[in-house]
Structures are given as C-alpha cells and as structure tokens.
Tab-separated table of C-alpha atoms in Angstrom:
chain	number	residue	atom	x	y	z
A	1	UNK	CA	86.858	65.496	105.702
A	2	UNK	CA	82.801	64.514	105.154
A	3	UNK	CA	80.373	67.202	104.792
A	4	UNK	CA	78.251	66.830	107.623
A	5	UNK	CA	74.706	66.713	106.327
A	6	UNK	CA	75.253	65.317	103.432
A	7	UNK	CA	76.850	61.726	103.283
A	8	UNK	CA	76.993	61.350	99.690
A	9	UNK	CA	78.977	64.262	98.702
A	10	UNK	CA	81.892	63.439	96.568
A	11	UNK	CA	85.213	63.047	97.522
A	12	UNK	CA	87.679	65.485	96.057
A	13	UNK	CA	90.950	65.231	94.804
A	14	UNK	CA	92.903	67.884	96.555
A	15	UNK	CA	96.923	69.250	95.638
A	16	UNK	CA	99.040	70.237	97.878
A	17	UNK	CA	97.299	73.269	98.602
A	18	UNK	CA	94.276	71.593	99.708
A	19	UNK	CA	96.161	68.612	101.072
A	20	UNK	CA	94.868	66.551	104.069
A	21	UNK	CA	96.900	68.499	106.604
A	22	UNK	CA	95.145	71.470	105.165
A	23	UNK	CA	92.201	69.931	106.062
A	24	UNK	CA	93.102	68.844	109.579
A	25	UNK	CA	93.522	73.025	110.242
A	26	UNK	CA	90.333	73.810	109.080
A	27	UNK	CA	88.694	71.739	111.752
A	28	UNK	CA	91.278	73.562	114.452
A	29	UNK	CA	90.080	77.055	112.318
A	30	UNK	CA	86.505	76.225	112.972
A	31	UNK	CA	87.068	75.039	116.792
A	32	UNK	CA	88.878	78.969	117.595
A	33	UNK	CA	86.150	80.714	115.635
A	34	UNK	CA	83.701	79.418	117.508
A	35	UNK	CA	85.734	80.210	120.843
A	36	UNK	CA	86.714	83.601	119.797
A	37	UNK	CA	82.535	84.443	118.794
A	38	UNK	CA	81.411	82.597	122.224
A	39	UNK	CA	83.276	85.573	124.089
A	40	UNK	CA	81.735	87.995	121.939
A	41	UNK	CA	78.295	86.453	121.579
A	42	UNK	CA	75.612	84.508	119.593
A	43	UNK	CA	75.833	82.201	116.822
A	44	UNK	CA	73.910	84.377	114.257
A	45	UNK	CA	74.337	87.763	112.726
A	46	UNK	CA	72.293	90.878	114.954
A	47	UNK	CA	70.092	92.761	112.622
A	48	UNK	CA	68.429	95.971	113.071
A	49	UNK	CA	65.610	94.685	111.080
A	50	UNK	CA	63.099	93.482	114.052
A	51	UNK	CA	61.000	90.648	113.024
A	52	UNK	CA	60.473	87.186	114.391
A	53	UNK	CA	64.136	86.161	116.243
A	54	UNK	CA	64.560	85.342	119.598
A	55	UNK	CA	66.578	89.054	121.283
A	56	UNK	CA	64.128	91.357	122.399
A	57	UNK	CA	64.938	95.149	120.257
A	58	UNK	CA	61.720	97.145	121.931
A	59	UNK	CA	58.564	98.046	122.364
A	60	UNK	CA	55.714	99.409	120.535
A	61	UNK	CA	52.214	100.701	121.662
A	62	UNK	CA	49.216	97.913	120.821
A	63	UNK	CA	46.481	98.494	118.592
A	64	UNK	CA	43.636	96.035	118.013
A	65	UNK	CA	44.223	93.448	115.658
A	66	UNK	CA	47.619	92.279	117.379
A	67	UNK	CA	48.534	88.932	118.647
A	68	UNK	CA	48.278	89.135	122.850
A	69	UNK	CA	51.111	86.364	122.921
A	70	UNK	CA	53.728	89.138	122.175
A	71	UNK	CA	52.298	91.643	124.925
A	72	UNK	CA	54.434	92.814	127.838
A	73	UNK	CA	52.240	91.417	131.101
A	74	UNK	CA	55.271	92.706	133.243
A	75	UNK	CA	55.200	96.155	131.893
A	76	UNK	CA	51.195	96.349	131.734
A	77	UNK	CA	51.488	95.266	135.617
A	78	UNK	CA	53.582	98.043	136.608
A	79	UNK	CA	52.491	100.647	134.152
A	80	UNK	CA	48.949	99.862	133.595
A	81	UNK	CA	49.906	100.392	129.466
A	82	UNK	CA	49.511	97.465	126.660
A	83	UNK	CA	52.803	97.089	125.100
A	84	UNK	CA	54.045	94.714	122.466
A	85	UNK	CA	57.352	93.073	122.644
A	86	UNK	CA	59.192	93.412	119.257
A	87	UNK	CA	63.085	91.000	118.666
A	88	UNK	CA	65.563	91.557	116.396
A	89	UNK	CA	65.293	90.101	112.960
A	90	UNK	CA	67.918	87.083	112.300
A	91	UNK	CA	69.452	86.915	109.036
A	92	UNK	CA	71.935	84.961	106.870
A	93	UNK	CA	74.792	86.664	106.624
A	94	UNK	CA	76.909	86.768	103.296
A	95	UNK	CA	80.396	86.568	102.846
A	96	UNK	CA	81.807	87.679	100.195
A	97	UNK	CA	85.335	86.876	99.349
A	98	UNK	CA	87.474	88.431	96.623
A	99	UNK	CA	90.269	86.724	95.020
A	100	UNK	CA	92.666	88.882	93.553
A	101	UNK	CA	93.987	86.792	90.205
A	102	UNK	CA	95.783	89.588	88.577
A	103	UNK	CA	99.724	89.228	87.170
A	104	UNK	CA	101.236	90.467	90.016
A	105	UNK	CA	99.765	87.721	92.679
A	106	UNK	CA	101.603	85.117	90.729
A	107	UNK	CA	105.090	86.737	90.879
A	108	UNK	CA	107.910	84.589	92.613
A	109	UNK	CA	106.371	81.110	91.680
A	110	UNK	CA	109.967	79.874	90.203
A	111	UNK	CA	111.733	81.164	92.950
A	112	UNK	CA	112.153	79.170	96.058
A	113	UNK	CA	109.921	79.720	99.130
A	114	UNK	CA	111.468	80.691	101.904
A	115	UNK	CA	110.707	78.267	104.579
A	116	UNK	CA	108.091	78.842	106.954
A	117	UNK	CA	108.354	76.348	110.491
A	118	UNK	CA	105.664	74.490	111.309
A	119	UNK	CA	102.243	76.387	112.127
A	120	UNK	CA	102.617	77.054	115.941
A	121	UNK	CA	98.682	77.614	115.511
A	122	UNK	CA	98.098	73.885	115.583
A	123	UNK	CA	101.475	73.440	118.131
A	124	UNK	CA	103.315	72.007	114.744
A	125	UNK	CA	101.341	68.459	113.679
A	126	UNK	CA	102.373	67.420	109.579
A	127	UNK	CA	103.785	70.761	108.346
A	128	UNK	CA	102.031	71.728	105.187
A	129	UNK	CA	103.922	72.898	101.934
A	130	UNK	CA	104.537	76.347	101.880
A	131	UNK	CA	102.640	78.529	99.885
A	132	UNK	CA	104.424	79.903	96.981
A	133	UNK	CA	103.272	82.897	95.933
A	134	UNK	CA	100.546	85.264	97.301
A	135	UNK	CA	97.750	83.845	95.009
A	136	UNK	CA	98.405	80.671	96.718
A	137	UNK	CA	98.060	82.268	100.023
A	138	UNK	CA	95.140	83.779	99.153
A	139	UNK	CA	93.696	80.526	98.041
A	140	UNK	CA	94.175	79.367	101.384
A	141	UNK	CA	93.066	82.049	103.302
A	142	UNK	CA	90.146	82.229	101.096
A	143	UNK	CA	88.889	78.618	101.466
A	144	UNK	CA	89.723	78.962	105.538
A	145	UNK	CA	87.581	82.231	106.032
A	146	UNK	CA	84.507	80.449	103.622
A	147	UNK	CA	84.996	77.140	105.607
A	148	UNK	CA	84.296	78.706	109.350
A	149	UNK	CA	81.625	81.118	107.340
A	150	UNK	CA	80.183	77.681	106.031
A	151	UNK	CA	80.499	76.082	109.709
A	152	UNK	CA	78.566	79.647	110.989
A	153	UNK	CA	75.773	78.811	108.943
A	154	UNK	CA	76.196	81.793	107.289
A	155	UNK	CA	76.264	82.113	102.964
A	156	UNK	CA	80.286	81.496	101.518
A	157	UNK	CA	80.757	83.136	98.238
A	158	UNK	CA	83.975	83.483	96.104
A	159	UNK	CA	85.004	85.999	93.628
A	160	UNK	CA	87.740	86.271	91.456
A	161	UNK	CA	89.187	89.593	90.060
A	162	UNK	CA	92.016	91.416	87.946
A	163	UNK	CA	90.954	94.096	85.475
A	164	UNK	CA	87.377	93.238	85.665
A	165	UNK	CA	85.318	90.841	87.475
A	166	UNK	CA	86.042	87.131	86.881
A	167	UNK	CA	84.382	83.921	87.638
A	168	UNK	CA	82.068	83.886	90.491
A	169	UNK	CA	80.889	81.005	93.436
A	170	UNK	CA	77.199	81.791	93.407
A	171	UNK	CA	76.296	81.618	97.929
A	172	UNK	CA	75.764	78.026	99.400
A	173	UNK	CA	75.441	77.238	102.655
A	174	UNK	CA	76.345	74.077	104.531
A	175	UNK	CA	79.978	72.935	105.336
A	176	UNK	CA	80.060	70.044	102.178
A	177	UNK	CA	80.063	73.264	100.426
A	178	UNK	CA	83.730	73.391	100.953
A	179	UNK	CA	84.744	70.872	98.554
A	180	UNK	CA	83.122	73.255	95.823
A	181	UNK	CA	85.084	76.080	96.756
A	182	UNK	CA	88.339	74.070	96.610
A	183	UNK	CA	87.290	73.422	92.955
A	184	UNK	CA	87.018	76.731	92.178
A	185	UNK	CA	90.038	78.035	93.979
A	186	UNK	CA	92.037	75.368	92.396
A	187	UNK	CA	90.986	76.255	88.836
A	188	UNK	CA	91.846	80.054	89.335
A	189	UNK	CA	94.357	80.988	86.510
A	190	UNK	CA	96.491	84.422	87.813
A	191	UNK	CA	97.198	86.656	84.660
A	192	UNK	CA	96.039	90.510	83.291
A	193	UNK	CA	96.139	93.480	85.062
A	194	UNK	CA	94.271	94.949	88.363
A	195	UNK	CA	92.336	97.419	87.678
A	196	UNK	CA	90.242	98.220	91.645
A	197	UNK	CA	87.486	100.304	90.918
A	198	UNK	CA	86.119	98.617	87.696
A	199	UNK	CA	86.197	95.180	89.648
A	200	UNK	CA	84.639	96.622	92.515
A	201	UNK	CA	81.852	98.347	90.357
A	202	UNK	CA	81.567	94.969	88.555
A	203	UNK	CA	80.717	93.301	91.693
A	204	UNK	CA	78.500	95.893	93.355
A	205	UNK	CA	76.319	95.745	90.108
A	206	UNK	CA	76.211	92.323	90.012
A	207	UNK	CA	75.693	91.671	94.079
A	208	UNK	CA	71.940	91.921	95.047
A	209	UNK	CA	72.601	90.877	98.952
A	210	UNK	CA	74.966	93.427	100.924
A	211	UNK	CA	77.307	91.726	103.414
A	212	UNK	CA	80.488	91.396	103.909
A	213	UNK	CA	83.320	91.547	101.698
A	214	UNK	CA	86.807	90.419	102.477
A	215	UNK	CA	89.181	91.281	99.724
A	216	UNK	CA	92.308	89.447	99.167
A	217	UNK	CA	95.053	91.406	97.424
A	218	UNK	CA	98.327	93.178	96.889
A	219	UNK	CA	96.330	95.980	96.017
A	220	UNK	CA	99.258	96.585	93.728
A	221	UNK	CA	96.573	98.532	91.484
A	222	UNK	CA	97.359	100.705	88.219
A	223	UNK	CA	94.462	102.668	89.169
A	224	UNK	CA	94.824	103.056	92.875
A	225	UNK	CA	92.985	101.053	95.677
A	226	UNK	CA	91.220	104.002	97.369
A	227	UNK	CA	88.032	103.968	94.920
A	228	UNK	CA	87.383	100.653	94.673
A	229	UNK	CA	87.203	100.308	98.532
A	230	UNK	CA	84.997	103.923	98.549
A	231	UNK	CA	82.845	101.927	96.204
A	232	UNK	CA	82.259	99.007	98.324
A	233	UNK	CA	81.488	101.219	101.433
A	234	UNK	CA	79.233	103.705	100.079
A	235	UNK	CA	77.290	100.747	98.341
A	236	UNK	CA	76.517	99.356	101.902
A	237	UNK	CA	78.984	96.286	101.933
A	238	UNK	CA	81.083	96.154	104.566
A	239	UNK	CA	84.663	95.991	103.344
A	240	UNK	CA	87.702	93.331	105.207
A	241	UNK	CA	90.975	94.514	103.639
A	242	UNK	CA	93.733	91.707	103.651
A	243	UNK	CA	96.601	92.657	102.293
A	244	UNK	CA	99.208	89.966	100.523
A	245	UNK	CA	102.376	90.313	101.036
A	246	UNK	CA	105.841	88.163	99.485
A	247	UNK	CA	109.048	89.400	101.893
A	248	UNK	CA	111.316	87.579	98.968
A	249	UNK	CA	109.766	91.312	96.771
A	250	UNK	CA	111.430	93.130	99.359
A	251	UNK	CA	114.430	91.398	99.548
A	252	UNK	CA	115.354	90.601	95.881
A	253	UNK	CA	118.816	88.863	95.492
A	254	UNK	CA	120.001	90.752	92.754
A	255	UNK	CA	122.840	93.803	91.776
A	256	UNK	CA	123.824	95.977	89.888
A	257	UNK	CA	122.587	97.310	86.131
A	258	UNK	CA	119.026	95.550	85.591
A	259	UNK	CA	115.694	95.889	83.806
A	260	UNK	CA	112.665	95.831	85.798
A	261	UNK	CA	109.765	94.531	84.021
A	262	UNK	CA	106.211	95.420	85.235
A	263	UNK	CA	104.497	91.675	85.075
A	264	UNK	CA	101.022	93.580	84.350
A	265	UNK	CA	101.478	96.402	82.379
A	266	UNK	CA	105.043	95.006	80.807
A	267	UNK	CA	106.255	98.409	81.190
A	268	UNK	CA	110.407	98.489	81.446
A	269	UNK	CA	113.125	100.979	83.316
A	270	UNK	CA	116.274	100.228	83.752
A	271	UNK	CA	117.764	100.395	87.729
A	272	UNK	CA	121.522	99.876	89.339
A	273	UNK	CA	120.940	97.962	92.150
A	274	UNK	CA	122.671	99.091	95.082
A	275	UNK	CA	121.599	98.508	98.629
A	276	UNK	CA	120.878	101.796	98.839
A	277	UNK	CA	118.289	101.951	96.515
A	278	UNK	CA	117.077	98.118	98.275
A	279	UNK	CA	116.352	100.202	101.241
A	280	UNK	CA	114.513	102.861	99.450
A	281	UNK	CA	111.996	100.571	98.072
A	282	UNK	CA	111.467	98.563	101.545
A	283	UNK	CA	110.639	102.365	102.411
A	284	UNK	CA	108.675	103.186	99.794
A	285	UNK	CA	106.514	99.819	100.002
A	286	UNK	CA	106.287	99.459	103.808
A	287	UNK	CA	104.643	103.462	103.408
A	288	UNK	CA	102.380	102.144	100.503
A	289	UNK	CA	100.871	99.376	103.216
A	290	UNK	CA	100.894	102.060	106.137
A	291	UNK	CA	98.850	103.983	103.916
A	292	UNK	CA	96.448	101.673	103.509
A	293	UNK	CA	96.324	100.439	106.818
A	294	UNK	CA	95.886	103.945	107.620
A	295	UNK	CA	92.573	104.323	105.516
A	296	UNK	CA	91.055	100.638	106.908
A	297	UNK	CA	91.284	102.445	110.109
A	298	UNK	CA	90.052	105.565	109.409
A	299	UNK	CA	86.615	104.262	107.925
A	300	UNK	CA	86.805	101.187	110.862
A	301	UNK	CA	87.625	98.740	108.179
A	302	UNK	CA	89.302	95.550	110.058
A	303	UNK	CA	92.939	95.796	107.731
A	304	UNK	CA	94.964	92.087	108.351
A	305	UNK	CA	98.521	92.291	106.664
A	306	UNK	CA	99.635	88.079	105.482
A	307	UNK	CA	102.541	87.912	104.625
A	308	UNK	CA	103.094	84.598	102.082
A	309	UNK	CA	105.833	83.127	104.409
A	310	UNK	CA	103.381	83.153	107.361
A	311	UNK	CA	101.483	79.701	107.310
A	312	UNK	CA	97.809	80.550	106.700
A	313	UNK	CA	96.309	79.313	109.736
A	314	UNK	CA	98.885	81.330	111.814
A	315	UNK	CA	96.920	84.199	109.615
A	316	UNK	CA	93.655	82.968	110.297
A	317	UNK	CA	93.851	82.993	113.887
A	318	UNK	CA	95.745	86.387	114.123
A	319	UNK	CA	92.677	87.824	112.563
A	320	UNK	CA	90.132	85.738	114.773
A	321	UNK	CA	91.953	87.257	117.770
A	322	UNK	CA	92.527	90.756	116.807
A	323	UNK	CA	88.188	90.729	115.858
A	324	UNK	CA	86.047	92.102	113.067
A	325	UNK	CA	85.504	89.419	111.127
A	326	UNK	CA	82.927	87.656	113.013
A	327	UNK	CA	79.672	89.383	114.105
B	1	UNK	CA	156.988	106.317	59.907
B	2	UNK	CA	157.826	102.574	58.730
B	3	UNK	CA	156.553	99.065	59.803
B	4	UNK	CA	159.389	96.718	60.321
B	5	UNK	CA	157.369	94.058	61.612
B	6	UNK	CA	153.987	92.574	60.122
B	7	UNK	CA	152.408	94.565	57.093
B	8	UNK	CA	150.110	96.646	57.317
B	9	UNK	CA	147.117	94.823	55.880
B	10	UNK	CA	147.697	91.864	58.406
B	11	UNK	CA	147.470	94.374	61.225
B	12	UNK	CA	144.202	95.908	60.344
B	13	UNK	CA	143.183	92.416	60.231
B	14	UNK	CA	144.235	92.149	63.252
B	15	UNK	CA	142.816	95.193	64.534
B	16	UNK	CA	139.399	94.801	63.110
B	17	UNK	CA	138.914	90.754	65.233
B	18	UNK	CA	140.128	92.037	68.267
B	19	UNK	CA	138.206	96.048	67.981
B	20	UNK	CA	135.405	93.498	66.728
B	21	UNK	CA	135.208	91.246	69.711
B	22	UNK	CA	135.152	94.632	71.629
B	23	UNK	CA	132.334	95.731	70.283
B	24	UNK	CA	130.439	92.831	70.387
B	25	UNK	CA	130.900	92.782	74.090
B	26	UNK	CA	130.188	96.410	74.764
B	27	UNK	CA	126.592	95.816	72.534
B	28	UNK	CA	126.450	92.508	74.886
B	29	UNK	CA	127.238	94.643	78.078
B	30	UNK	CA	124.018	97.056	77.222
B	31	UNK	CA	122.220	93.847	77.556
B	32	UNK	CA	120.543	94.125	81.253
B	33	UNK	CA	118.910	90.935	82.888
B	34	UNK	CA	115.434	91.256	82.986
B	35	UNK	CA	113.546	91.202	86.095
B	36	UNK	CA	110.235	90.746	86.609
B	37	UNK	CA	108.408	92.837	89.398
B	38	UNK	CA	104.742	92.731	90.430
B	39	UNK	CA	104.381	96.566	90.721
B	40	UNK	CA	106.881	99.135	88.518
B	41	UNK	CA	104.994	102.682	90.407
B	42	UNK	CA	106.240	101.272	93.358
B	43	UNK	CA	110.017	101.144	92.469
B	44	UNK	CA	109.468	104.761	89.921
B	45	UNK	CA	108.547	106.158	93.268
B	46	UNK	CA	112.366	105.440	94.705
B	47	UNK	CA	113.927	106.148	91.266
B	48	UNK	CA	114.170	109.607	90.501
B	49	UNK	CA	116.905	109.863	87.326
B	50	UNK	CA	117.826	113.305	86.588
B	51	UNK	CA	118.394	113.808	82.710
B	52	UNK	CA	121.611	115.166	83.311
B	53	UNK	CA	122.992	112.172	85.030
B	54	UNK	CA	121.310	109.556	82.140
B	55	UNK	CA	123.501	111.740	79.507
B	56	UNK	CA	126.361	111.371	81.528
B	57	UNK	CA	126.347	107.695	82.344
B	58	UNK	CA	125.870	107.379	78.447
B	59	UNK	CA	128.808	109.461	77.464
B	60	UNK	CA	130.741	106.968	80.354
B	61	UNK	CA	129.763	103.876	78.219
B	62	UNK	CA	130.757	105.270	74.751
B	63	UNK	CA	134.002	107.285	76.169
B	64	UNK	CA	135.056	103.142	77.643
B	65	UNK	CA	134.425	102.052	74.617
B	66	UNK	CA	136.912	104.769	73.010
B	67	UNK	CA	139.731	103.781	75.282
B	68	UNK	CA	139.523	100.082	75.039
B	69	UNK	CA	139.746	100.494	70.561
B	70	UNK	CA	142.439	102.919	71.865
B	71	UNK	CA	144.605	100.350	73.383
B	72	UNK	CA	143.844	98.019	71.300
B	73	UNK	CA	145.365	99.793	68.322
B	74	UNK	CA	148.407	100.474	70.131
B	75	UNK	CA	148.859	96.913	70.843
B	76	UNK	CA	148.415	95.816	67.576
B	77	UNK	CA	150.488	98.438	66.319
B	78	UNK	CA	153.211	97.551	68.497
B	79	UNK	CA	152.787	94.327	66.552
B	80	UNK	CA	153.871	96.217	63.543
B	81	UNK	CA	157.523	97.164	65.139
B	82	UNK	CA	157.411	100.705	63.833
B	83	UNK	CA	160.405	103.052	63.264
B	84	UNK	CA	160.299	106.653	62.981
B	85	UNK	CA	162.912	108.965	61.657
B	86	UNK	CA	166.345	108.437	62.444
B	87	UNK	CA	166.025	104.874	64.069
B	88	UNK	CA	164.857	103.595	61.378
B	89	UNK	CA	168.166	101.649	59.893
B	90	UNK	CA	169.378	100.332	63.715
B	91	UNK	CA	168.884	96.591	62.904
B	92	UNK	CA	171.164	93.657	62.728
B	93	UNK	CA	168.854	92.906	59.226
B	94	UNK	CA	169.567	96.077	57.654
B	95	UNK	CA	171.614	95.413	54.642
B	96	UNK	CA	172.505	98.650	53.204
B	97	UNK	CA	176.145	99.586	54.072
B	98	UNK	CA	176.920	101.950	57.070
B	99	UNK	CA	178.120	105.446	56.658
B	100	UNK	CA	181.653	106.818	56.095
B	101	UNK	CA	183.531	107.237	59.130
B	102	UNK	CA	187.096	108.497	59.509
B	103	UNK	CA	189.852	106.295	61.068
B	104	UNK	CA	192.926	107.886	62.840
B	105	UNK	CA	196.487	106.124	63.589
B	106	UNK	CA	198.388	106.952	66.594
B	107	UNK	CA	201.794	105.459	66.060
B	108	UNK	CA	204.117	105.098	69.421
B	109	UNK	CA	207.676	106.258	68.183
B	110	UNK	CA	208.849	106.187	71.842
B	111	UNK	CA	212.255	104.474	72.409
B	112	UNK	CA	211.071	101.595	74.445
B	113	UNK	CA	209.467	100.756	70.869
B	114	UNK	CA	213.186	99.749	69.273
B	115	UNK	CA	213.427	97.202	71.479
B	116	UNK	CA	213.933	93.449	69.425
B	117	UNK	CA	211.166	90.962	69.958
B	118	UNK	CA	212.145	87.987	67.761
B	119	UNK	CA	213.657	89.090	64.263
B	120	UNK	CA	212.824	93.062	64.304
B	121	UNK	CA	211.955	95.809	66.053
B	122	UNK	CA	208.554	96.178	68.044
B	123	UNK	CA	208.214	99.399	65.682
C-alpha cells in the first residue's frame, strides 16, 4: 500500500502481523467506515465551537462593525430584524489510542492459537495468521482504528501503557502515516505490571488536545479499572473501552494439583483443578467483563468485547456497525 | 523374635533405599507444575480455602507417607523370615536334635500269629 499524498514515502518491511493481506483489509476497513459515517453524516467532526465551517448553528443580533455577507436577507425580509448567520466550528479530531503492553497481554504466546476461519468480513480472500495473544490483537486493532482515523482526516495517535505511561506516537495526519504506526506497534515490548489510574493520569497530564480515547486492554488491573476510566471522563476525553479477551484463559487444558503464577505481580497459590472450579472462574471472569460493560453503559461509553480468536477486521466492522466510534 | 533369613544390617539397608526412594518421591510429589496466569484476583475470587481444610489435606499427605514406610518395612521384614516363640526351631536346617519322645510296642500274641512262614513262626 502507497501513502496517497506522498509518493516517496518508504516502503516498510512488515511481519506477519502487518503482512500484505493485512493490508488488503485495511482498504475494505476504510471502504465500510466511510459507508457506515455516510448514513450517519458528514466527513468531519461537529463542534459546538461556532466559527467559520460550512453548518449553520444560529443566529445572533448585528451590531455595526460586522461583515453584511453573513446577514440573514431571508429573515430581515420576513421579520424586518438584521440578523447574522453564525456555523459550527470544524475541527480535527484526535484519536487517541492506548496500547495496553503490560505482562498479562502477552500470556499464551507458546501455546497454540486456536484457529480462527477466514475473515467472513472480507467474504474469506488470503486468510491472515492468527493473532496470538491479545497484545497482538491489539496491535491490529490499533493500527486498523488509526488507519480509517488517518483516511478521516482526522489526527492518529498511539500510546503504550502498563504501570505507567510508555512510549508515545506524537498526532500525524495523512494516511502514509500508517507505515509509522506499524513501526511503533511492531517495536512494542509487553512486560511489567498494569497499574490504570497512574497510566491514565500520566496521559491526561501529558495530553494538551481532548478527543477521543480508545483503550485497548484486559483491564486485568492490580488497581482496578474504574479510576482510570473516571479519570479520562472527568478530564473531558471521551473514553472507547475495548476489552481483550483470549478464550484459551478460560478454557485452560490442565488438572489437578497446580501452581498458578500471577505473570505481573509473580504472586503464587496453589489450586486442584477440577471442572468444577473451571466453571467457577468462566463465572467469575465473564461477571468481571459484565461489570465493566455495565459501567461503559452507564456513563454512554461505546464498550466492544474482541476476543483474540476473532480475526480483527471481523472486530473492526462489529464496532463500525454497532456505532460510537465515528462522529 | 529371630531373623532366619537375611541379617539384620542388610535389611535396614534395604529398608533405608527403598523408604529413601519413597521419600524422594513424596518431596517430588509436593512439586506442583507451574502455571502462568495473566490475572491471580481473578481466580482468588473462585478459591475460597478454609484453614481447616488446608490442615487437613496436609495431615492426608504426611499420614500417605506413614503408610507407604509402613508397608515397606513389612516387606522388607518379611525378607528377614522371622520366627517368634515356639516356631522358631520348625526347619529342615535346624541342626540341634529333636526332643525326647516315648515309643510304645503293641505286640499281636493272637493265635493266627503261630502260624509258620518259612523257617519260624510269624511271632
């Protein structure tokens, strides 16, 4: 794929997780996110800042000293009155997008994936290789969302996070962008702990332009996810909570006396495996994500649950379709 | 109590490989695999282990343990062909000479006895 407007932009060398087939779905991404936005309307964010765009917001009484061009002849012709016509103020919008790099996004990377079909998004085409773990996935979903953000003309940046903010995309625009953000996702390194909040007050400090924020996670947090998305919210970004999810987790193939090991914290405790206890934990975890699903929806947060063995564009269009990440 | 069969310092050899090998695979036993798992709360949350139960499940280990020396003593013990008390002596190996024991003679002095077989009497 060639940047558009600029020719000369170097060729990367992608992996398998930024393969040419991964490629070929972008452009298919792009194509549905402009479908899904035509239904819903115009190419570029609505403000309520009014200023020089093209959507009438109101009107406003004229005092001397203001351009004529801008006055209201059909209103002055019924009503007699010199109004102004003011329009809505069009902005870039930012994207945000948070990486979670911590331990626990890299679990499962020696096991073996279990096989997803071919993406019925595209109607099959080259299948591309699974992803194997949820950092993987979140790479993916990552550089899909910041490609059609790039293609919207609209500022891509990328954000990586465990117990503290990590390295940071400063906001391009422009599609050849893309090829940047594959470098960056590609150099991501998983490892330490997540700690939420102090990531999320990392970024907030450091984040001059509000906008939205998708965060990619497991939001398997030591310190809970709750004030780390509070933070977000009350400091006027508008929080996207996708949640990562491995089924192989839920459905370990083990038995009988073992030691659990806590990848992050490397805390131990010692379990007998029975299925039983196998269907306790599918409990306890599918109540952990309905709890968080339940607080996207209470603060009308858009929540989008991936699971790893979903292909990512299958993802990407599920979320196009169900809304709230385009404006 | 006597050992007939090996001595007695070859059986606690014996006794101290095989309780050894025991051991080592009790101590190997406690050894659980290792798993790793992205989030520990998450799995505390479904695991709720009374103290009670912990204790017990311990005692169960060392009280297997017991049992398994138990029978392996008796086994090797068995390989010792002990006698007690008053068996000891009932071998085809014993060498000392057997007890006194009083014989009796009946004689038949019936007249079919005088009859001549031969040169004599069968009397």
């Amino acid at each position: 794929m060639k940047g558009g407007a600029t020719a000369s932009a170097p060729r990367v060398e992608t992996d398998a997780l930024f393969d040419d087939a991964f490629l070929k779905r972008l452009e298919y991404l792009d194509l549905v996110a402009k479908k899904v936005q035509s239904t819903h309307e115009r190419g570029e964010r609505r403000s309520k800042k009014l200023g020089a765009g093209l959507e009438f917001a109101d009107h406003r009484r004229y005092t001397p000293g203001d351009d004529f061009k801008h006055v209201d002849w059909n209103v002055y012709a019924r009503l007699g009155k010199l109004l102004l016509r003011q329009y809505e103020e069009e902005e870039d919008l930012f994207v945000y997008l948070l990486v979670d790099a911590s331990a626990s996004m890299a679990v499962g990377r020696d096991a073996p994936p279990s096989a997803a079909g071919p993406s019925k998004a595209t109607g099959g085409g080259r299948p591309i290789s699974p992803a194997l773990t949820k950092l993987d996935q979140a790479r993916r979903l990552a550089a899909a969302l910041a490609y059609i953000a790039l293609a919207n003309l609209d500022r891509a940046s990328l954000v990586t996070f465990s117990e503290r903010l990590g390295q940071r995309l400063l906001p391009a625009r422009g599609k050849a962008q893309i090829f940047r953000i594959f470098d960056f996702l590609k150099k991501t390194q998983p490892g330490g702990r997540t700690t939420f909040h102090d990531a999320m007050r990392g970024f907030v400090h450091e984040t001059k332009r509000r906008g939205l924020v998708v965060v990619l996670s497991d939001f398997y947090a030591q310190d809970g996810w709750k004030d780390g998305l509070d933070y977000l919210r009350y400091n006027r970004f508008e929080p996207i909570v996708v949640q990562l999810v491995d089924e192989r987790e839920l459905s370990p193939n083990l038995r009988g006396d073992i030691l659990l090991v806590d990848v992050e914290t490397q805390a131990e405790k010692e379990i007998t495996l029975t299925p039983r206890l196998l269907d306790k934990y599918r409990a306890a975890h599918a109540a952990f994500s309905h709890e968080l699903e339940a607080y996207a929806k209470s603060h009308q947060l858009p929540y989008f649950n991936a699971s790893v063995q979903t292909p990512f564009d299958e993802v990407v269009v599920s979320m196009l379709r169900k809304g709230g990440l385009l404006k | 109590m006597t050992l007939e069969g090996l001595p007695l310092a070859e059986l606690g050899k014996l006794f101290a490989i095989f309780g050894g090998a025991m051991v080592l695979l009790y101590i190997l036993r406690l050894r659980r695999r290792r798993v790793q798992v992205p989030f520990s709360p998450l799995w505390a949350r479904v695991v709720v282990e009374r103290q009670a139960s912990s204790l017990f499940r311990a005692l169960k280990r060392v009280g297997s343990l017991l049992v398994q020396l138990a029978i392996v003593a008796l086994v090797v013990l068995a390989l010792g062909d002990p006698k007690v008390g008053s068996f000891a002596g009932c071998t085809h190996e014993d060498e000392r000479p057997p007890p006194p024991r009083h014989a009796l003679l009946v004689i038949d002095a019936s007249a079919s006895m005088a009859t001549i077989e031969g040169s004599c009497t069968q009397i």
